PDB file of C-alpha atoms and ligand atoms in Angstrom:
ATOM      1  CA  UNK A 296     170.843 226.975  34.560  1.00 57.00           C
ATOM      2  CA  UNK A 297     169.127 228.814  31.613  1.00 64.00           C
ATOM      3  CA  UNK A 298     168.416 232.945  31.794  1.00 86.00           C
ATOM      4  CA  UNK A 299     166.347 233.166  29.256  1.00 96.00           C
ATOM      5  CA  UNK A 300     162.799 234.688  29.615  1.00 97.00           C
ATOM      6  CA  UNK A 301     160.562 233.253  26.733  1.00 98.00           C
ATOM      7  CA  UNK A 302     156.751 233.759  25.846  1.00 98.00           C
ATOM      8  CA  UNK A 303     155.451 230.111  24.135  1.00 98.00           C
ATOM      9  CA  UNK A 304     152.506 231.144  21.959  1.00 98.00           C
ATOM     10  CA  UNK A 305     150.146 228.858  19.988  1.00 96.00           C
ATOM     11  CA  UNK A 306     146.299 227.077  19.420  1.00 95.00           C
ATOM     12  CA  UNK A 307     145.726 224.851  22.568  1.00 93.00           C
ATOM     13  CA  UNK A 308     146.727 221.146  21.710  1.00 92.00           C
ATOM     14  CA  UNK A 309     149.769 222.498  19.774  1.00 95.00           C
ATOM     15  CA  UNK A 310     152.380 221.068  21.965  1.00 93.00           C
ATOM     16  CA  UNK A 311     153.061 224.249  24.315  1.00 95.00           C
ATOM     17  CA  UNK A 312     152.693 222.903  27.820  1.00 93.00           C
ATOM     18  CA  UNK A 313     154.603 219.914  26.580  1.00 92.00           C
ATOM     19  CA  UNK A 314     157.674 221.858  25.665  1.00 97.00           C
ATOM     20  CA  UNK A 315     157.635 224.079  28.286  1.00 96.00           C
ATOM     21  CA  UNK A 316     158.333 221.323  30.897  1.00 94.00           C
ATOM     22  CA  UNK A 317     160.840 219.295  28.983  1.00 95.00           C
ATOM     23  CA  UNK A 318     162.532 222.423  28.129  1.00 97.00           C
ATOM     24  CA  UNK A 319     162.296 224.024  31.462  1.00 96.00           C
ATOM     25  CA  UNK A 320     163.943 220.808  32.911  1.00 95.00           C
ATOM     26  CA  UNK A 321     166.598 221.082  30.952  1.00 96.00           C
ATOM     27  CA  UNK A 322     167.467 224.221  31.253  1.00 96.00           C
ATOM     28  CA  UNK A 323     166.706 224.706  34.590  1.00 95.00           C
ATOM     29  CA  UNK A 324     163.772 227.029  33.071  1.00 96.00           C
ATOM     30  CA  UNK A 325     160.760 228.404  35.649  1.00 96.00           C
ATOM     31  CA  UNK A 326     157.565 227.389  33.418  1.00 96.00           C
ATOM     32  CA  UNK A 327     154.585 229.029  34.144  1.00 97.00           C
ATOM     33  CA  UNK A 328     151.148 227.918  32.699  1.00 96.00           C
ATOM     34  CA  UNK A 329     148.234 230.488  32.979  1.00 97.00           C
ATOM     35  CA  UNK A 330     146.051 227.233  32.608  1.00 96.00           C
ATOM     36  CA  UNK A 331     147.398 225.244  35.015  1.00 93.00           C
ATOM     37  CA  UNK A 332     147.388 227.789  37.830  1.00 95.00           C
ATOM     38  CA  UNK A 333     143.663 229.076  36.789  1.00 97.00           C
ATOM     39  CA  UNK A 334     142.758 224.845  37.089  1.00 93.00           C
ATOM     40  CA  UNK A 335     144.809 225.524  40.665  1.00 93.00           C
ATOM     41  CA  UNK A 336     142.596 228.496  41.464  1.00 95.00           C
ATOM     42  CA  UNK A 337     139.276 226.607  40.553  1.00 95.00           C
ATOM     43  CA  UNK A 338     139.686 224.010  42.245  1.00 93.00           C
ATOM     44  CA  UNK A 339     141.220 225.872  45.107  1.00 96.00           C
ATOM     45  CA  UNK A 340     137.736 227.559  45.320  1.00 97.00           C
ATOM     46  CA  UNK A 341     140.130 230.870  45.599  1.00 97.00           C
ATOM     47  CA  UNK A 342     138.185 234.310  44.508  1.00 96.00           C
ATOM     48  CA  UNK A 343     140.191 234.200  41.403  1.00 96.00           C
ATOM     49  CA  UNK A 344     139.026 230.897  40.336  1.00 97.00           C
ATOM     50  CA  UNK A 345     135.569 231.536  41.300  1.00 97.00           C
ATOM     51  CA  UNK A 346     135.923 234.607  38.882  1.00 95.00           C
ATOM     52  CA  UNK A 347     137.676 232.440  36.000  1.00 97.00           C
ATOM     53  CA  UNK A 348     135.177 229.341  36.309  1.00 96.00           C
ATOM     54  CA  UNK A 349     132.915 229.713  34.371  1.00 96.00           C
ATOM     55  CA  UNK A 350     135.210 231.667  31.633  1.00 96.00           C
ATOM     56  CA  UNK A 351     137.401 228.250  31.692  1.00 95.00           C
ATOM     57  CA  UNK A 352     134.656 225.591  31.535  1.00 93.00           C
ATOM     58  CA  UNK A 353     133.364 227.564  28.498  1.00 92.00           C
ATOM     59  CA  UNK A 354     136.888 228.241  26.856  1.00 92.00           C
ATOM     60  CA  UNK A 355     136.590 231.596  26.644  1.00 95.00           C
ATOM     61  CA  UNK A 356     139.399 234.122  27.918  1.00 96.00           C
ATOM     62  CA  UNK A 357     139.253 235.499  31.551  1.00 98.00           C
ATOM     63  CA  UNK A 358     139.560 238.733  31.662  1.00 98.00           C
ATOM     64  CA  UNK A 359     142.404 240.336  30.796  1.00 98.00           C
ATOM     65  CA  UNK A 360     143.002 242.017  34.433  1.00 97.00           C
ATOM     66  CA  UNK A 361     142.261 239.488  36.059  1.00 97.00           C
ATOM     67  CA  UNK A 362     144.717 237.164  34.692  1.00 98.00           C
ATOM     68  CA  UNK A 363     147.220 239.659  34.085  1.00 98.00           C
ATOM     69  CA  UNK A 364     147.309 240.625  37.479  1.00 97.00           C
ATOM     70  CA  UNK A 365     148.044 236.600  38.043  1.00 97.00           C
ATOM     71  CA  UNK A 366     150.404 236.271  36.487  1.00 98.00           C
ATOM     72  CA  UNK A 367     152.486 239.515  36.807  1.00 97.00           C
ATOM     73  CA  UNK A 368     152.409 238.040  40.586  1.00 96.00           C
ATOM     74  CA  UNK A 369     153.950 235.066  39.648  1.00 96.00           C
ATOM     75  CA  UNK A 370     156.940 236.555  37.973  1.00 97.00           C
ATOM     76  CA  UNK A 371     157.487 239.263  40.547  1.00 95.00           C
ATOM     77  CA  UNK A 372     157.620 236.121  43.141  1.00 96.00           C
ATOM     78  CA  UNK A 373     160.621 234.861  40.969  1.00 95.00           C
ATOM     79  CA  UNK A 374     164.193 235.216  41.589  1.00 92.00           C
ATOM     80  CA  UNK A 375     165.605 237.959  39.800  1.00 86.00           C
ATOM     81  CA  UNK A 376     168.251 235.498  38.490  1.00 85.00           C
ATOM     82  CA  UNK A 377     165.234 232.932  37.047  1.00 93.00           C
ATOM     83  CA  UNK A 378     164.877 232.593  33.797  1.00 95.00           C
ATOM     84  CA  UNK A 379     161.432 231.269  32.763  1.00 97.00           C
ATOM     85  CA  UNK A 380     158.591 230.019  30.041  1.00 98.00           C
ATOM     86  CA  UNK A 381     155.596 232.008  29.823  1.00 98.00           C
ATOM     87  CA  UNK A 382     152.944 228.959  28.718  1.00 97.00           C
ATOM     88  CA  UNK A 383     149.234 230.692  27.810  1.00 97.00           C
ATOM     89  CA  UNK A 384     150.049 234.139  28.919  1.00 98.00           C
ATOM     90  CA  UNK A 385     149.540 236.723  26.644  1.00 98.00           C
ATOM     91  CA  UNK A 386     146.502 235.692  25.021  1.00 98.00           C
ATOM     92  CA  UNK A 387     145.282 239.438  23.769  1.00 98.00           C
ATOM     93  CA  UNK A 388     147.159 242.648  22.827  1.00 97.00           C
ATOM     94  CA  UNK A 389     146.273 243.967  25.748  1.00 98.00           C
ATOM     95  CA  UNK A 390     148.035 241.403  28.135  1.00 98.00           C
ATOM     96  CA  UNK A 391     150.821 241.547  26.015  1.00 98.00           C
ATOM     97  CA  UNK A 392     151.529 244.816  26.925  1.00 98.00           C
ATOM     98  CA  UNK A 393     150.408 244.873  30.410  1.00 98.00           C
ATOM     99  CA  UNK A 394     153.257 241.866  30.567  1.00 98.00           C
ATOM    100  CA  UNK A 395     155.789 244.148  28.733  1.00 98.00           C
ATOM    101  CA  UNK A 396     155.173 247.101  31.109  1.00 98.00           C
ATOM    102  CA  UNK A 397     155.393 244.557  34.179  1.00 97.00           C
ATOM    103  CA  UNK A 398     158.404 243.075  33.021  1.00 96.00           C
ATOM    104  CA  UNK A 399     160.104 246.994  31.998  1.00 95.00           C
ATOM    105  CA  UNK A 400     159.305 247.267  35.783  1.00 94.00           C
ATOM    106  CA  UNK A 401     161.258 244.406  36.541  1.00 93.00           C
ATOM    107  CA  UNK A 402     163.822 245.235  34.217  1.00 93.00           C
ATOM    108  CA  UNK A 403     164.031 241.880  32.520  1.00 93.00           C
ATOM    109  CA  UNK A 404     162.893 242.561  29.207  1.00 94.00           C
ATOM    110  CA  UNK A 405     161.505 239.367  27.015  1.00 96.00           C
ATOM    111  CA  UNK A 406     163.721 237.531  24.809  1.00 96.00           C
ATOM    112  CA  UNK A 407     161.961 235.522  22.574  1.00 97.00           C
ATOM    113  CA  UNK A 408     158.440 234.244  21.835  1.00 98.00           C
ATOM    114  CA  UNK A 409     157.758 231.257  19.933  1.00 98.00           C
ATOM    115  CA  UNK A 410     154.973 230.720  17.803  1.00 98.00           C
ATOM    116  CA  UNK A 411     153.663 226.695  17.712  1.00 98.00           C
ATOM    117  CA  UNK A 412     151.851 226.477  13.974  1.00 96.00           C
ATOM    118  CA  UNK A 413     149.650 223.907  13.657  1.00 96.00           C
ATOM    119  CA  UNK A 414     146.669 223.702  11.854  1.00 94.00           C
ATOM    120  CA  UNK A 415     142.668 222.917  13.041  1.00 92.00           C
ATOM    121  CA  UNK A 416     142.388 219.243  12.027  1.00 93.00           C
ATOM    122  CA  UNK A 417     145.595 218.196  13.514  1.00 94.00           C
ATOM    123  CA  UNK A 418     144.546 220.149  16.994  1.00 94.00           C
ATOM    124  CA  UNK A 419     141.322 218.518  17.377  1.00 93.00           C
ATOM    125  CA  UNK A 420     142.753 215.421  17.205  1.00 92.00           C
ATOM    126  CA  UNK A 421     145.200 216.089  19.651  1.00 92.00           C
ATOM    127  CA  UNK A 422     143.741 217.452  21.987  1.00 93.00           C
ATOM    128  CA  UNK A 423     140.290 214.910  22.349  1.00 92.00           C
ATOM    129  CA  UNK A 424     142.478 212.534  22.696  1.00 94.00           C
ATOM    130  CA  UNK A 425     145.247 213.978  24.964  1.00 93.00           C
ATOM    131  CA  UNK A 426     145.075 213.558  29.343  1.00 95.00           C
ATOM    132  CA  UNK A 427     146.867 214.885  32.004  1.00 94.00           C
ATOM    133  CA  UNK A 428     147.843 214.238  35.327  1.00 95.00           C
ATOM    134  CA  UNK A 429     145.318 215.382  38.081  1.00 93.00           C
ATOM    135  CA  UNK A 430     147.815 216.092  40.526  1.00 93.00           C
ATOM    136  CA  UNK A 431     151.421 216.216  38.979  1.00 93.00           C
ATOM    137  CA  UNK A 432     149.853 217.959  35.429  1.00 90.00           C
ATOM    138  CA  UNK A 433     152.219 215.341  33.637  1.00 92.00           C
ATOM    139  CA  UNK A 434     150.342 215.522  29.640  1.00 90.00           C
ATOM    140  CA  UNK A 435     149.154 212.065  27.928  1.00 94.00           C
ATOM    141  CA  UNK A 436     148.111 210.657  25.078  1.00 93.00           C
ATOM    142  CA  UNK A 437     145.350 208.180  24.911  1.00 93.00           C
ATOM    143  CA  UNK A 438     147.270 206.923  21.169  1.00 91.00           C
ATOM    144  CA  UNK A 439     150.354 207.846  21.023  1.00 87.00           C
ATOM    145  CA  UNK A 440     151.949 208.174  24.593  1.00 92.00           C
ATOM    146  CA  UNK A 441     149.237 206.339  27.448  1.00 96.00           C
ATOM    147  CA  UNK A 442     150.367 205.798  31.122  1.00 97.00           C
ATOM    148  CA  UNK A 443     152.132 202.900  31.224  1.00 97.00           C
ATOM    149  CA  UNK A 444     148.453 201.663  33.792  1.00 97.00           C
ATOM    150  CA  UNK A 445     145.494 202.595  32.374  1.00 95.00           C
ATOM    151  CA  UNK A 446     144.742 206.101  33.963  1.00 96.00           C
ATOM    152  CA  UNK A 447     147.303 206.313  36.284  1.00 98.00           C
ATOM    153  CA  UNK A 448     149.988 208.492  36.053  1.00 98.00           C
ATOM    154  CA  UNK A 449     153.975 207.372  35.547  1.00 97.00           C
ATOM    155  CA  UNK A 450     155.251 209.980  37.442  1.00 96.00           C
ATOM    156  CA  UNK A 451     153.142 210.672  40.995  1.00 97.00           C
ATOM    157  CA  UNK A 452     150.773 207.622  40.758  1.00 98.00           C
ATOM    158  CA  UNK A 453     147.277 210.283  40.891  1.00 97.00           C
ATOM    159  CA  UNK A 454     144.316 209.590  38.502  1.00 97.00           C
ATOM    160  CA  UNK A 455     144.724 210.525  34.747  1.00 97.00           C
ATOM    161  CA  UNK A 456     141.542 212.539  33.228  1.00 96.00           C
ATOM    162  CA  UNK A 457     140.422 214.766  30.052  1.00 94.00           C
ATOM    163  CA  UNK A 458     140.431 218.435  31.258  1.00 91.00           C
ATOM    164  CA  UNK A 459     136.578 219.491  30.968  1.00 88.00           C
ATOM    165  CA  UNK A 460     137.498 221.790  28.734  1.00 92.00           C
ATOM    166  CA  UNK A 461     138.997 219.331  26.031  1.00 93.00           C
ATOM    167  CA  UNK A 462     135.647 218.182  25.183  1.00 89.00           C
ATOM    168  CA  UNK A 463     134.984 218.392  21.498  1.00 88.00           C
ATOM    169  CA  UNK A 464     132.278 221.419  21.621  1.00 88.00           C
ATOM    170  CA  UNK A 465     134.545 223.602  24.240  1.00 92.00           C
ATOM    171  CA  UNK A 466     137.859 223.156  22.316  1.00 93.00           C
ATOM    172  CA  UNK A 467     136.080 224.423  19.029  1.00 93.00           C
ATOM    173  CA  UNK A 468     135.127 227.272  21.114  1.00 93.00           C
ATOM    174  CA  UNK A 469     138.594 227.628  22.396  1.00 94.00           C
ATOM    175  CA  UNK A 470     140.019 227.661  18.647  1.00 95.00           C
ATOM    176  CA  UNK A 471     137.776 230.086  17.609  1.00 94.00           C
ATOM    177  CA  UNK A 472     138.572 232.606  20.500  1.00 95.00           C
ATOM    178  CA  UNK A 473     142.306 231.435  19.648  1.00 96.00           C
ATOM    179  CA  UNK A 474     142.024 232.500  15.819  1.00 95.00           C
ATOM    180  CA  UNK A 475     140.130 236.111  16.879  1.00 96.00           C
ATOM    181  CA  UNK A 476     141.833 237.189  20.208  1.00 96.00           C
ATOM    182  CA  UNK A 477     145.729 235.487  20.190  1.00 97.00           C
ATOM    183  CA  UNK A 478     146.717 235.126  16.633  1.00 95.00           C
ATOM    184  CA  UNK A 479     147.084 238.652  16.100  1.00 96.00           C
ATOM    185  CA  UNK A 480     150.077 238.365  18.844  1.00 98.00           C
ATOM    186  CA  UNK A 481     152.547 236.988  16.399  1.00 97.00           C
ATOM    187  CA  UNK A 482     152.357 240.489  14.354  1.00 97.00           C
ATOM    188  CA  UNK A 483     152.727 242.123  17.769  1.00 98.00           C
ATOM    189  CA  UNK A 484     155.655 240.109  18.598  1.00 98.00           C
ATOM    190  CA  UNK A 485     157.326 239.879  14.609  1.00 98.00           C
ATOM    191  CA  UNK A 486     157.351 244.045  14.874  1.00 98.00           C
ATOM    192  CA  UNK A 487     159.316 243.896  17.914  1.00 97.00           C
ATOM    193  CA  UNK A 488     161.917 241.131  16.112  1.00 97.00           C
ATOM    194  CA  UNK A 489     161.498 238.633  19.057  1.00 98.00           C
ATOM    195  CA  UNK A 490     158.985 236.202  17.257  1.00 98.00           C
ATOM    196  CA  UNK A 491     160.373 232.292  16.271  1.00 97.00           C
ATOM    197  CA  UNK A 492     158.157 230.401  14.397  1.00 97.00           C
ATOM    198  CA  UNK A 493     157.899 226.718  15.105  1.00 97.00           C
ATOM    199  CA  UNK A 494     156.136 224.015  13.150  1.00 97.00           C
ATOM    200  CA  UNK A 495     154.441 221.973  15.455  1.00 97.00           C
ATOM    201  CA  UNK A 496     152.810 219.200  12.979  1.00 95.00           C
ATOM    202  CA  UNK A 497     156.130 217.281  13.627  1.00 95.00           C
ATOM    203  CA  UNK A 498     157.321 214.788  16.619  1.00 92.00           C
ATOM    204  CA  UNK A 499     158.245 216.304  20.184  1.00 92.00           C
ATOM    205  CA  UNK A 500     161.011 215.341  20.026  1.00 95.00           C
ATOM    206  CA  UNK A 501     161.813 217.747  16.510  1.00 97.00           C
ATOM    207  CA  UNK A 502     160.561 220.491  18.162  1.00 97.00           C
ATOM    208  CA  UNK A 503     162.446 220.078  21.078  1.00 98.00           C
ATOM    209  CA  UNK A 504     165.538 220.407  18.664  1.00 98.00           C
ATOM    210  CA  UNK A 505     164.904 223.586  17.493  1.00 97.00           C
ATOM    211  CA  UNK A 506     163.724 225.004  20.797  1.00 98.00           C
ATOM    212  CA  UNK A 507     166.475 224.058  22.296  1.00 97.00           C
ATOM    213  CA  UNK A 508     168.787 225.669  19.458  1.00 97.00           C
ATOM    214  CA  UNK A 509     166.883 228.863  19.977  1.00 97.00           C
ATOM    215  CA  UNK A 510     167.318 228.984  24.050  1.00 97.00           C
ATOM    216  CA  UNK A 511     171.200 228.263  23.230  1.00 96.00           C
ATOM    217  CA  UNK A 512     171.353 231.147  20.549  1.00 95.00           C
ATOM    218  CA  UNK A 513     169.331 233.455  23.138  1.00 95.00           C
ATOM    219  CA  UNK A 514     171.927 232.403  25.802  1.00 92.00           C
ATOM    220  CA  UNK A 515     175.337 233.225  23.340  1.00 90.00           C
ATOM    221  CA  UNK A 516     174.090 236.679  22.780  1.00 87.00           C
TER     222      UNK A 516
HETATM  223  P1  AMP B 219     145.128 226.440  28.613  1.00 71.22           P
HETATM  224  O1  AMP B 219     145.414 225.378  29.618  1.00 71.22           O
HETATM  225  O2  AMP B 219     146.289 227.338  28.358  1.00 71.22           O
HETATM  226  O3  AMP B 219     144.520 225.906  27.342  1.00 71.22           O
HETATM  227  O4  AMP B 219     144.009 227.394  29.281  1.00 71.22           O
HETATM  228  C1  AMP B 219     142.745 226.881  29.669  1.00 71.22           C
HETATM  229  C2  AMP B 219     141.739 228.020  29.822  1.00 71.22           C
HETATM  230  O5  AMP B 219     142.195 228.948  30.843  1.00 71.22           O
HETATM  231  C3  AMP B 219     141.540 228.884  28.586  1.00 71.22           C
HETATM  232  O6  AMP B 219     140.603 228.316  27.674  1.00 71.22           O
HETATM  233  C4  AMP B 219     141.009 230.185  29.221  1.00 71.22           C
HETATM  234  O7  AMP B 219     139.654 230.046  29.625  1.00 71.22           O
HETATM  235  C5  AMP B 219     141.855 230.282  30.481  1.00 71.22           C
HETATM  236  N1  AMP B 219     143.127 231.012  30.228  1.00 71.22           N
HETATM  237  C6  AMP B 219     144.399 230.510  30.263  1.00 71.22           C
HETATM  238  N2  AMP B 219     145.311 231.457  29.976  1.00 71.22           N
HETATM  239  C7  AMP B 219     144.600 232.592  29.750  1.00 71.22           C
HETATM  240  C8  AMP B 219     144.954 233.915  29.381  1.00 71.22           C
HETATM  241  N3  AMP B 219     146.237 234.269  29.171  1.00 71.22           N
HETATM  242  N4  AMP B 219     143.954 234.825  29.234  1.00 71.22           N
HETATM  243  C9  AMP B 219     142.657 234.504  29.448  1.00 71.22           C
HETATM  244  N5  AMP B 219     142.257 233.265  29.768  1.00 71.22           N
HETATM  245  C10 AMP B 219     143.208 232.314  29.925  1.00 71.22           C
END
């Protein structure tokens, strides 16, 4: 079991959510998507997701106190002992520090954030043609890794679909509020000497190298 607190950071479609579950079941990691539990929220008909609807559908960012409050929740509900993946959250400056004031609270400082590079062309691609699990949120790929029965998933057996929000017009949306709002995070987090830059253009399986060699050089320190 794996200590390590970590912030993944990166364009949607760039492989995040991915790595965050192989990684967090191999190191016995808590991941925690801001996506997945705003989808939770939504379709939960909760106040929250009432709130974030419409902010989701459209692919732009819910408001920063809204979600920060979400998922400072979250990691106060941990275990003190729990290491975790931050998958989403920060998206602005301003939940970044809202996250580093909740976690100087806490007393368990970040140790890392890693930055997935990958460029527009590649992420488009990606992503209108990636699925995911309705109920189990295990990710697909209509070309390069399909359930093994057409829209069903492997794992849990519940329908496979395209997140609304992966439609072509949305995700250029969601790039664009990507480039303006998140990207200036990896200055944020290089001046604080906890950024690792990752370049996501190659196979999972790559990347899931050198994650795994960062989480192990985290762990030795
Ligand atoms: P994701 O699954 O991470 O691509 O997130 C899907 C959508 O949820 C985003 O396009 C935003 O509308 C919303 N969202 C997720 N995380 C955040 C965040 N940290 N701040 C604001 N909105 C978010």
């Amino acid at each position: 079991m794996s200590l390590v607190r970590l912030v993944f950071l990166g364009p949607p479609g760039s492989g995040k959510g991915t790595q965050a579950r192989r990684l967090a079941d191999r190191f016995a990691l808590v991941p925690l998507s801001s996506g997945d539990i705003l989808r939770d929220e939504i379709r939960a008909e909760t106040t929250i997701g009432k709130h974030a609807q419409s902010f989701v559908e459209s692919g732009r960012l819910v408001p920063d106190d809204v979600i920060s409050g979400v998922m400072l929740a979250g990691l106060r509900r941990l275990p003190r002992s729990a290491g975790f993946i931050l998958d989403g959250f920060p998206r602005t400056v301003p939940q970044a520090e809202a996250l580093d004031q909740g976690l100087r609270v806490l007393g368990l400082p970040l140790e890392g954030v890693v930055d997935f590079a990958l460029d527009d062309a590649a992420i488009l691609e990606r992503i209108t043609t990636r699925r995911i699990c309705s109920a189990c949120k295990t990710p697909y790929n209509v070309r390069f890794s399909p359930p093994r029965k057409p829209d069903v998933c492997d794992r849990c057996g519940a329908p496979v679909v395209q997140r609304e929000d992966d439609r072509e017009e949305v995700v250029l949306t969601r790039l664009d509020t990507y480039r303006r709002q998140t990207a200036p995070l990896t200055e944020y987090y290089s001046t604080r000497g906890l950024l690792y830059a990752i370049d996501a253009g190659r196979p999972p399986e790559a990347i899931e190298r050198d994650l795994a060699a960062v989480i192990l050089s985290l762990e030795a320190r």
